[in-house]
Amino acid sequence: MLKTLLIQMTDPHIREEGRLAYGRLNTAPYLVRAIAHVLALPQKPDALVLTGDLTDFGRPQEYAHLRALLEPLAPIPVYLMPGNHDDREQLRLSFPEHRYLGQAGPVCYSVDMGELRLIALDSAVAGASAGSLDEKQLDWLTAELDQQPDRPTIIALHHPPFQTLIGHMDKIGLLQGAERLEELVRRHSNVERVISGHLHRTIQVRFGGSIACTAPSVAHQVCLDLAPDAASAWTLEPPGYAVHALNAQGHIVTHTATVGEFEGPFAFHEPDGALID
């Protein structure tokens, strides 16, 4: 039985209306299609979290465009997180009603949704592509985890706290705080997932006795090349998002939803129940 449904979108990289990312990609229609895909799911999500790189440069006009694009999600609680392409202060100014963003400093918060808890950490470093978690944030996380040691919990941050083997992305990954984060996860068995973005791909790894994973971008993807000297490049592989579902046993089951136009669905059987030969 499904108890709680959390959607994770990431890395939309929204530009000002009419502007192209990298001089060639209009990212906005991709987010529009992803949102329409979520709204058409058979089960209504309990919440949606956007795990960073909401915009491409953190400019006021970009956040205004993002705000307009998110309007169709109004019936669903939406939680925002900054990435290395964002400006956390401008994010707060552009979304003043999102009080969980706080007033200053890193954007860290926790929210309960049904029987599931979401804890957000801010791994972005102003002016840098790589990420970091300082001791103050990790002390705050420790206190949050100790408050509800039995509630199934998802920890979210932008930069994945593990090596992905995509060399040029690992150079700008989480360069500080990953080891202590893993220790905290190992001490709290109720942490069902550590979710992140940044990599523009679906990746999973064992982490502190739990699972850490990244979600695909709702727009463009990073090329899958595990060579140490792989070029920094992106591709228009099909976009997607993650679906984190809490089951009756208190465990998270994660699916990757692919956004696009595909044939089907088709029944495996004839209308009379006979197998199709």
PDB file of C-alpha atoms in Angstrom:
ATOM      1  CA  MET A   1       0.000   0.000   0.000  1.00  0.00           C
ATOM      2  CA  LEU A   2       1.247   3.469  -0.907  1.00  0.00           C
ATOM      3  CA  LYS A   3       1.457   5.784   2.105  1.00  0.00           C
ATOM      4  CA  THR A   4       3.281   8.892   0.866  1.00  0.00           C
ATOM      5  CA  LEU A   5       4.410   9.978  -2.605  1.00  0.00           C
ATOM      6  CA  LEU A   6       7.254  12.481  -3.024  1.00  0.00           C
ATOM      7  CA  ILE A   7       8.275  13.703  -6.473  1.00  0.00           C
ATOM      8  CA  GLN A   8      11.876  14.840  -6.994  1.00  0.00           C
ATOM      9  CA  MET A   9      12.636  17.111  -9.925  1.00  0.00           C
ATOM     10  CA  THR A  10      16.048  18.609 -10.415  1.00  0.00           C
ATOM     11  CA  ASP A  11      18.237  20.870 -12.535  1.00  0.00           C
ATOM     12  CA  PRO A  12      15.705  22.658 -14.754  1.00  0.00           C
ATOM     13  CA  HIS A  13      18.231  25.501 -15.381  1.00  0.00           C
ATOM     14  CA  ILE A  14      15.534  28.024 -16.241  1.00  0.00           C
ATOM     15  CA  ARG A  15      16.642  31.126 -18.154  1.00  0.00           C
ATOM     16  CA  GLU A  16      14.805  34.397 -18.750  1.00  0.00           C
ATOM     17  CA  GLU A  17      11.863  33.882 -21.078  1.00  0.00           C
ATOM     18  CA  GLY A  18      13.193  33.570 -24.619  1.00  0.00           C
ATOM     19  CA  ARG A  19      16.845  33.031 -23.585  1.00  0.00           C
ATOM     20  CA  LEU A  20      18.665  29.781 -24.358  1.00  0.00           C
ATOM     21  CA  ALA A  21      20.901  27.811 -21.992  1.00  0.00           C
ATOM     22  CA  TYR A  22      24.359  27.231 -23.505  1.00  0.00           C
ATOM     23  CA  GLY A  23      23.180  29.304 -26.458  1.00  0.00           C
ATOM     24  CA  ARG A  24      21.089  26.473 -27.878  1.00  0.00           C
ATOM     25  CA  LEU A  25      18.643  24.951 -25.354  1.00  0.00           C
ATOM     26  CA  ASN A  26      15.274  26.348 -24.288  1.00  0.00           C
ATOM     27  CA  THR A  27      14.844  24.582 -20.956  1.00  0.00           C
ATOM     28  CA  ALA A  28      11.404  25.971 -20.060  1.00  0.00           C
ATOM     29  CA  PRO A  29       9.283  23.656 -22.276  1.00  0.00           C
ATOM     30  CA  TYR A  30      10.997  20.656 -20.693  1.00  0.00           C
ATOM     31  CA  LEU A  31       9.867  21.736 -17.223  1.00  0.00           C
ATOM     32  CA  VAL A  32       6.363  22.410 -18.544  1.00  0.00           C
ATOM     33  CA  ARG A  33       6.157  18.861 -19.934  1.00  0.00           C
ATOM     34  CA  ALA A  34       7.550  17.328 -16.729  1.00  0.00           C
ATOM     35  CA  ILE A  35       4.965  19.147 -14.614  1.00  0.00           C
ATOM     36  CA  ALA A  36       2.168  18.016 -16.931  1.00  0.00           C
ATOM     37  CA  HIS A  37       3.488  14.450 -16.601  1.00  0.00           C
ATOM     38  CA  VAL A  38       3.365  14.668 -12.788  1.00  0.00           C
ATOM     39  CA  LEU A  39      -0.162  16.092 -12.818  1.00  0.00           C
ATOM     40  CA  ALA A  40      -1.285  13.165 -15.001  1.00  0.00           C
ATOM     41  CA  LEU A  41       0.024  10.487 -12.600  1.00  0.00           C
ATOM     42  CA  PRO A  42      -2.677   8.088 -11.350  1.00  0.00           C
ATOM     43  CA  GLN A  43      -1.768   8.939  -7.738  1.00  0.00           C
ATOM     44  CA  LYS A  44      -1.647  12.557  -6.597  1.00  0.00           C
ATOM     45  CA  PRO A  45       1.766  13.369  -5.054  1.00  0.00           C
ATOM     46  CA  ASP A  46       1.904  14.543  -1.448  1.00  0.00           C
ATOM     47  CA  ALA A  47       4.722  16.964  -2.281  1.00  0.00           C
ATOM     48  CA  LEU A  48       7.384  17.856  -4.825  1.00  0.00           C
ATOM     49  CA  VAL A  49      10.971  18.874  -4.128  1.00  0.00           C
ATOM     50  CA  LEU A  50      13.264  20.604  -6.625  1.00  0.00           C
ATOM     51  CA  THR A  51      16.848  19.698  -5.693  1.00  0.00           C
ATOM     52  CA  GLY A  52      18.719  22.664  -7.097  1.00  0.00           C
ATOM     53  CA  ASP A  53      19.964  24.478 -10.185  1.00  0.00           C
ATOM     54  CA  LEU A  54      16.499  25.923 -10.439  1.00  0.00           C
ATOM     55  CA  THR A  55      17.872  28.657 -12.683  1.00  0.00           C
ATOM     56  CA  ASP A  56      20.991  29.040 -14.803  1.00  0.00           C
ATOM     57  CA  PHE A  57      22.412  32.217 -13.279  1.00  0.00           C
ATOM     58  CA  GLY A  58      20.252  33.037 -10.238  1.00  0.00           C
ATOM     59  CA  ARG A  59      18.883  36.225 -11.800  1.00  0.00           C
ATOM     60  CA  PRO A  60      15.584  37.848 -10.753  1.00  0.00           C
ATOM     61  CA  GLN A  61      14.085  37.423 -14.237  1.00  0.00           C
ATOM     62  CA  GLU A  62      14.988  33.730 -14.235  1.00  0.00           C
ATOM     63  CA  TYR A  63      13.240  33.148 -10.910  1.00  0.00           C
ATOM     64  CA  ALA A  64      10.219  35.119 -12.150  1.00  0.00           C
ATOM     65  CA  HIS A  65      10.050  32.794 -15.157  1.00  0.00           C
ATOM     66  CA  LEU A  66      10.439  29.744 -12.907  1.00  0.00           C
ATOM     67  CA  ARG A  67       7.670  30.999 -10.647  1.00  0.00           C
ATOM     68  CA  ALA A  68       5.277  31.254 -13.585  1.00  0.00           C
ATOM     69  CA  LEU A  69       6.219  27.786 -14.832  1.00  0.00           C
ATOM     70  CA  LEU A  70       5.526  26.232 -11.404  1.00  0.00           C
ATOM     71  CA  GLU A  71       2.017  27.700 -11.121  1.00  0.00           C
ATOM     72  CA  PRO A  72       0.218  24.555 -12.406  1.00  0.00           C
ATOM     73  CA  LEU A  73       1.591  22.680  -9.368  1.00  0.00           C
ATOM     74  CA  ALA A  74      -0.372  24.935  -7.003  1.00  0.00           C
ATOM     75  CA  PRO A  75      -2.460  22.075  -5.518  1.00  0.00           C
ATOM     76  CA  ILE A  76       0.766  20.249  -4.543  1.00  0.00           C
ATOM     77  CA  PRO A  77       3.197  21.545  -1.879  1.00  0.00           C
ATOM     78  CA  VAL A  78       6.466  22.488  -3.623  1.00  0.00           C
ATOM     79  CA  TYR A  79       9.794  22.705  -1.791  1.00  0.00           C
ATOM     80  CA  LEU A  80      12.737  24.524  -3.362  1.00  0.00           C
ATOM     81  CA  MET A  81      16.460  24.014  -2.831  1.00  0.00           C
ATOM     82  CA  PRO A  82      19.395  25.994  -4.226  1.00  0.00           C
ATOM     83  CA  GLY A  83      22.127  24.505  -6.392  1.00  0.00           C
ATOM     84  CA  ASN A  84      25.450  25.873  -7.539  1.00  0.00           C
ATOM     85  CA  HIS A  85      23.759  27.817 -10.368  1.00  0.00           C
ATOM     86  CA  ASP A  86      21.376  29.542  -7.947  1.00  0.00           C
ATOM     87  CA  ASP A  87      21.506  32.611  -5.737  1.00  0.00           C
ATOM     88  CA  ARG A  88      19.940  31.720  -2.396  1.00  0.00           C
ATOM     89  CA  GLU A  89      19.214  35.331  -1.445  1.00  0.00           C
ATOM     90  CA  GLN A  90      17.473  36.012  -4.743  1.00  0.00           C
ATOM     91  CA  LEU A  91      15.596  32.732  -4.339  1.00  0.00           C
ATOM     92  CA  ARG A  92      14.232  33.983  -1.012  1.00  0.00           C
ATOM     93  CA  LEU A  93      13.277  37.340  -2.520  1.00  0.00           C
ATOM     94  CA  SER A  94      11.538  35.697  -5.468  1.00  0.00           C
ATOM     95  CA  PHE A  95       9.579  33.189  -3.349  1.00  0.00           C
ATOM     96  CA  PRO A  96       8.808  35.136  -0.126  1.00  0.00           C
ATOM     97  CA  GLU A  97       5.836  32.919   0.763  1.00  0.00           C
ATOM     98  CA  HIS A  98       8.163  29.889   0.997  1.00  0.00           C
ATOM     99  CA  ARG A  99       9.002  30.665   4.610  1.00  0.00           C
ATOM    100  CA  TYR A 100      10.899  27.406   5.111  1.00  0.00           C
ATOM    101  CA  LEU A 101      13.711  28.996   3.028  1.00  0.00           C
ATOM    102  CA  GLY A 102      14.606  31.068   6.078  1.00  0.00           C
ATOM    103  CA  GLN A 103      15.938  34.609   6.130  1.00  0.00           C
ATOM    104  CA  ALA A 104      19.711  34.222   5.871  1.00  0.00           C
ATOM    105  CA  GLY A 105      22.487  31.683   5.571  1.00  0.00           C
ATOM    106  CA  PRO A 106      22.218  28.171   4.112  1.00  0.00           C
ATOM    107  CA  VAL A 107      18.765  26.958   3.122  1.00  0.00           C
ATOM    108  CA  CYS A 108      18.192  24.077   5.553  1.00  0.00           C
ATOM    109  CA  TYR A 109      14.763  22.852   6.597  1.00  0.00           C
ATOM    110  CA  SER A 110      12.736  19.793   7.553  1.00  0.00           C
ATOM    111  CA  VAL A 111       9.102  19.064   6.733  1.00  0.00           C
ATOM    112  CA  ASP A 112       6.772  16.204   7.577  1.00  0.00           C
ATOM    113  CA  MET A 113       4.481  14.874   4.873  1.00  0.00           C
ATOM    114  CA  GLY A 114       2.261  12.129   6.175  1.00  0.00           C
ATOM    115  CA  GLU A 115       4.518   9.482   7.667  1.00  0.00           C
ATOM    116  CA  LEU A 116       7.547  10.639   5.661  1.00  0.00           C
ATOM    117  CA  ARG A 117      10.055  13.321   6.652  1.00  0.00           C
ATOM    118  CA  LEU A 118      12.128  15.415   4.240  1.00  0.00           C
ATOM    119  CA  ILE A 119      15.307  17.115   5.478  1.00  0.00           C
ATOM    120  CA  ALA A 120      16.980  19.557   3.092  1.00  0.00           C
ATOM    121  CA  LEU A 121      20.643  20.564   3.283  1.00  0.00           C
ATOM    122  CA  ASP A 122      22.259  23.418   1.354  1.00  0.00           C
ATOM    123  CA  SER A 123      25.449  22.198  -0.322  1.00  0.00           C
ATOM    124  CA  ALA A 124      25.873  25.249  -2.578  1.00  0.00           C
ATOM    125  CA  VAL A 125      28.918  27.485  -2.133  1.00  0.00           C
ATOM    126  CA  ALA A 126      28.611  31.048  -3.402  1.00  0.00           C
ATOM    127  CA  GLY A 127      30.728  31.623  -6.476  1.00  0.00           C
ATOM    128  CA  ALA A 128      31.769  27.953  -6.805  1.00  0.00           C
ATOM    129  CA  SER A 129      30.573  24.946  -8.784  1.00  0.00           C
ATOM    130  CA  ALA A 130      31.630  22.377  -6.174  1.00  0.00           C
ATOM    131  CA  GLY A 131      29.647  21.836  -3.004  1.00  0.00           C
ATOM    132  CA  SER A 132      30.264  21.657   0.734  1.00  0.00           C
ATOM    133  CA  LEU A 133      28.501  20.861   3.996  1.00  0.00           C
ATOM    134  CA  ASP A 134      30.012  22.656   6.982  1.00  0.00           C
ATOM    135  CA  GLU A 135      30.057  21.473  10.584  1.00  0.00           C
ATOM    136  CA  LYS A 136      27.225  23.814  11.568  1.00  0.00           C
ATOM    137  CA  GLN A 137      24.884  22.276   8.992  1.00  0.00           C
ATOM    138  CA  LEU A 138      25.864  18.753   9.986  1.00  0.00           C
ATOM    139  CA  ASP A 139      25.342  19.549  13.671  1.00  0.00           C
ATOM    140  CA  TRP A 140      21.885  20.855  12.752  1.00  0.00           C
ATOM    141  CA  LEU A 141      21.208  17.653  10.793  1.00  0.00           C
ATOM    142  CA  THR A 142      22.268  15.555  13.790  1.00  0.00           C
ATOM    143  CA  ALA A 143      19.769  17.349  16.023  1.00  0.00           C
ATOM    144  CA  GLU A 144      17.010  16.963  13.419  1.00  0.00           C
ATOM    145  CA  LEU A 145      17.632  13.241  13.019  1.00  0.00           C
ATOM    146  CA  ASP A 146      17.722  12.730  16.788  1.00  0.00           C
ATOM    147  CA  GLN A 147      14.307  14.400  17.159  1.00  0.00           C
ATOM    148  CA  GLN A 148      12.442  11.703  15.205  1.00  0.00           C
ATOM    149  CA  PRO A 149      14.599   8.568  15.115  1.00  0.00           C
ATOM    150  CA  ASP A 150      11.774   6.300  13.953  1.00  0.00           C
ATOM    151  CA  ARG A 151      10.149   8.331  11.179  1.00  0.00           C
ATOM    152  CA  PRO A 152      11.156   7.272   7.628  1.00  0.00           C
ATOM    153  CA  THR A 153      13.358  10.100   6.374  1.00  0.00           C
ATOM    154  CA  ILE A 154      14.772  11.385   3.101  1.00  0.00           C
ATOM    155  CA  ILE A 155      17.793  13.695   3.207  1.00  0.00           C
ATOM    156  CA  ALA A 156      18.088  15.971   0.166  1.00  0.00           C
ATOM    157  CA  LEU A 157      20.997  18.067  -1.073  1.00  0.00           C
ATOM    158  CA  HIS A 158      22.109  19.317  -4.478  1.00  0.00           C
ATOM    159  CA  HIS A 159      25.592  17.809  -4.764  1.00  0.00           C
ATOM    160  CA  PRO A 160      25.743  13.988  -4.484  1.00  0.00           C
ATOM    161  CA  PRO A 161      27.822  12.914  -1.465  1.00  0.00           C
ATOM    162  CA  PHE A 162      29.632  10.170  -3.392  1.00  0.00           C
ATOM    163  CA  GLN A 163      31.965   9.677  -6.337  1.00  0.00           C
ATOM    164  CA  THR A 164      29.950   9.034  -9.494  1.00  0.00           C
ATOM    165  CA  LEU A 165      32.915   8.067 -11.728  1.00  0.00           C
ATOM    166  CA  ILE A 166      31.995  10.858 -14.153  1.00  0.00           C
ATOM    167  CA  GLY A 167      35.314  12.613 -13.667  1.00  0.00           C
ATOM    168  CA  HIS A 168      34.557  16.193 -14.653  1.00  0.00           C
ATOM    169  CA  MET A 169      31.448  16.178 -12.437  1.00  0.00           C
ATOM    170  CA  ASP A 170      33.224  14.585  -9.465  1.00  0.00           C
ATOM    171  CA  LYS A 171      35.710  17.468  -9.574  1.00  0.00           C
ATOM    172  CA  ILE A 172      32.785  19.770  -8.761  1.00  0.00           C
ATOM    173  CA  GLY A 173      30.953  17.368  -6.461  1.00  0.00           C
ATOM    174  CA  LEU A 174      30.569  17.534  -2.681  1.00  0.00           C
ATOM    175  CA  LEU A 175      34.160  18.255  -1.640  1.00  0.00           C
ATOM    176  CA  GLN A 176      33.542  18.672   2.097  1.00  0.00           C
ATOM    177  CA  GLY A 177      31.219  16.956   4.564  1.00  0.00           C
ATOM    178  CA  ALA A 178      30.443  13.704   2.746  1.00  0.00           C
ATOM    179  CA  GLU A 179      32.253  11.436   5.230  1.00  0.00           C
ATOM    180  CA  ARG A 180      30.479  12.853   8.267  1.00  0.00           C
ATOM    181  CA  LEU A 181      27.153  12.779   6.437  1.00  0.00           C
ATOM    182  CA  GLU A 182      27.660   9.091   5.735  1.00  0.00           C
ATOM    183  CA  GLU A 183      28.473   8.480   9.407  1.00  0.00           C
ATOM    184  CA  LEU A 184      25.229  10.201  10.425  1.00  0.00           C
ATOM    185  CA  VAL A 185      23.212   8.134   7.965  1.00  0.00           C
ATOM    186  CA  ARG A 186      24.841   4.952   9.280  1.00  0.00           C
ATOM    187  CA  ARG A 187      23.796   5.879  12.847  1.00  0.00           C
ATOM    188  CA  HIS A 188      20.188   6.575  11.840  1.00  0.00           C
ATOM    189  CA  SER A 189      18.638   3.525  10.201  1.00  0.00           C
ATOM    190  CA  ASN A 190      15.411   5.429   9.500  1.00  0.00           C
ATOM    191  CA  VAL A 191      17.164   7.380   6.702  1.00  0.00           C
ATOM    192  CA  GLU A 192      15.692   5.656   3.667  1.00  0.00           C
ATOM    193  CA  ARG A 193      17.336   7.769   0.962  1.00  0.00           C
ATOM    194  CA  VAL A 194      19.894  10.502   0.432  1.00  0.00           C
ATOM    195  CA  ILE A 195      18.740  12.217  -2.765  1.00  0.00           C
ATOM    196  CA  SER A 196      20.498  14.801  -4.908  1.00  0.00           C
ATOM    197  CA  GLY A 197      20.713  16.359  -8.350  1.00  0.00           C
ATOM    198  CA  HIS A 198      23.696  18.078 -10.045  1.00  0.00           C
ATOM    199  CA  LEU A 199      24.668  15.039 -12.151  1.00  0.00           C
ATOM    200  CA  HIS A 200      21.771  15.192 -14.612  1.00  0.00           C
ATOM    201  CA  ARG A 201      21.607  11.375 -14.561  1.00  0.00           C
ATOM    202  CA  THR A 202      20.100   8.520 -12.539  1.00  0.00           C
ATOM    203  CA  ILE A 203      22.832   7.061 -10.312  1.00  0.00           C
ATOM    204  CA  GLN A 204      22.626   4.911  -7.150  1.00  0.00           C
ATOM    205  CA  VAL A 205      25.184   3.785  -4.589  1.00  0.00           C
ATOM    206  CA  ARG A 206      25.209   2.167  -1.155  1.00  0.00           C
ATOM    207  CA  PHE A 207      25.761   4.939   1.388  1.00  0.00           C
ATOM    208  CA  GLY A 208      25.949   4.580   5.150  1.00  0.00           C
ATOM    209  CA  GLY A 209      23.895   1.388   5.019  1.00  0.00           C
ATOM    210  CA  SER A 210      21.208   3.209   3.059  1.00  0.00           C
ATOM    211  CA  ILE A 211      20.972   4.342  -0.578  1.00  0.00           C
ATOM    212  CA  ALA A 212      22.199   7.595  -2.073  1.00  0.00           C
ATOM    213  CA  CYS A 213      20.948   8.481  -5.513  1.00  0.00           C
ATOM    214  CA  THR A 214      20.726  11.209  -8.087  1.00  0.00           C
ATOM    215  CA  ALA A 215      17.795  11.999 -10.366  1.00  0.00           C
ATOM    216  CA  PRO A 216      17.840  12.896 -14.056  1.00  0.00           C
ATOM    217  CA  SER A 217      17.386  16.495 -15.081  1.00  0.00           C
ATOM    218  CA  VAL A 218      13.959  17.512 -16.291  1.00  0.00           C
ATOM    219  CA  ALA A 219      15.824  19.022 -19.265  1.00  0.00           C
ATOM    220  CA  HIS A 220      19.294  17.953 -20.504  1.00  0.00           C
ATOM    221  CA  GLN A 221      21.522  15.131 -19.255  1.00  0.00           C
ATOM    222  CA  VAL A 222      25.256  14.820 -18.626  1.00  0.00           C
ATOM    223  CA  CYS A 223      26.861  12.382 -21.066  1.00  0.00           C
ATOM    224  CA  LEU A 224      27.496   8.902 -19.649  1.00  0.00           C
ATOM    225  CA  ASP A 225      31.271   8.569 -20.018  1.00  0.00           C
ATOM    226  CA  LEU A 226      33.268   6.965 -17.196  1.00  0.00           C
ATOM    227  CA  ALA A 227      36.674   7.570 -18.759  1.00  0.00           C
ATOM    228  CA  PRO A 228      38.926   9.557 -16.381  1.00  0.00           C
ATOM    229  CA  ASP A 229      39.530  12.181 -19.077  1.00  0.00           C
ATOM    230  CA  ALA A 230      35.934  12.321 -20.325  1.00  0.00           C
ATOM    231  CA  ALA A 231      34.904  15.594 -21.890  1.00  0.00           C
ATOM    232  CA  SER A 232      32.441  17.849 -20.105  1.00  0.00           C
ATOM    233  CA  ALA A 233      29.387  17.519 -22.321  1.00  0.00           C
ATOM    234  CA  TRP A 234      25.606  17.242 -22.229  1.00  0.00           C
ATOM    235  CA  THR A 235      23.043  15.417 -24.300  1.00  0.00           C
ATOM    236  CA  LEU A 236      19.327  15.513 -25.016  1.00  0.00           C
ATOM    237  CA  GLU A 237      18.643  12.026 -23.729  1.00  0.00           C
ATOM    238  CA  PRO A 238      15.016  11.753 -22.543  1.00  0.00           C
ATOM    239  CA  PRO A 239      14.404  13.909 -19.448  1.00  0.00           C
ATOM    240  CA  GLY A 240      12.837  12.579 -16.286  1.00  0.00           C
ATOM    241  CA  TYR A 241      12.274  12.816 -12.559  1.00  0.00           C
ATOM    242  CA  ALA A 242      12.273  10.538  -9.517  1.00  0.00           C
ATOM    243  CA  VAL A 243       9.232   9.145  -7.714  1.00  0.00           C
ATOM    244  CA  HIS A 244       9.936   8.248  -4.076  1.00  0.00           C
ATOM    245  CA  ALA A 245       7.064   6.185  -2.669  1.00  0.00           C
ATOM    246  CA  LEU A 246       6.731   5.228   1.005  1.00  0.00           C
ATOM    247  CA  ASN A 247       5.186   1.770   1.366  1.00  0.00           C
ATOM    248  CA  ALA A 248       3.264   0.203   4.249  1.00  0.00           C
ATOM    249  CA  GLN A 249       6.470  -1.271   5.709  1.00  0.00           C
ATOM    250  CA  GLY A 250       8.004   2.198   6.076  1.00  0.00           C
ATOM    251  CA  HIS A 251      10.487   1.777   3.220  1.00  0.00           C
ATOM    252  CA  ILE A 252      11.041   3.984   0.184  1.00  0.00           C
ATOM    253  CA  VAL A 253      10.588   2.506  -3.283  1.00  0.00           C
ATOM    254  CA  THR A 254      12.095   4.772  -5.954  1.00  0.00           C
ATOM    255  CA  HIS A 255      11.053   4.870  -9.601  1.00  0.00           C
ATOM    256  CA  THR A 256      12.431   6.965 -12.451  1.00  0.00           C
ATOM    257  CA  ALA A 257       9.742   8.514 -14.635  1.00  0.00           C
ATOM    258  CA  THR A 258      10.720   9.313 -18.227  1.00  0.00           C
ATOM    259  CA  VAL A 259       9.046  12.357 -19.750  1.00  0.00           C
ATOM    260  CA  GLY A 260       8.136  12.211 -23.432  1.00  0.00           C
ATOM    261  CA  GLU A 261       5.696  10.930 -26.037  1.00  0.00           C
ATOM    262  CA  PHE A 262       5.767   7.148 -26.301  1.00  0.00           C
ATOM    263  CA  GLU A 263       3.399   4.586 -27.813  1.00  0.00           C
ATOM    264  CA  GLY A 264       1.134   2.719 -25.408  1.00  0.00           C
ATOM    265  CA  PRO A 265       0.004   1.676 -22.919  1.00  0.00           C
ATOM    266  CA  PHE A 266      -1.003  -1.657 -24.433  1.00  0.00           C
ATOM    267  CA  ALA A 267      -2.605  -4.606 -22.652  1.00  0.00           C
ATOM    268  CA  PHE A 268      -0.616  -7.824 -22.291  1.00  0.00           C
ATOM    269  CA  HIS A 269      -3.819  -9.800 -22.920  1.00  0.00           C
ATOM    270  CA  GLU A 270      -6.732  -9.815 -25.347  1.00  0.00           C
ATOM    271  CA  PRO A 271     -10.006  -8.303 -24.006  1.00  0.00           C
ATOM    272  CA  ASP A 272     -11.269 -11.843 -23.245  1.00  0.00           C
ATOM    273  CA  GLY A 273      -8.217 -12.564 -21.124  1.00  0.00           C
ATOM    274  CA  ALA A 274      -6.492 -14.838 -23.626  1.00  0.00           C
ATOM    275  CA  LEU A 275      -2.746 -14.470 -24.066  1.00  0.00           C
ATOM    276  CA  ILE A 276      -1.712 -12.640 -27.195  1.00  0.00           C
ATOM    277  CA  ASP A 277       0.186 -15.001 -29.520  1.00  0.00           C
TER     278      ASP A 277
END
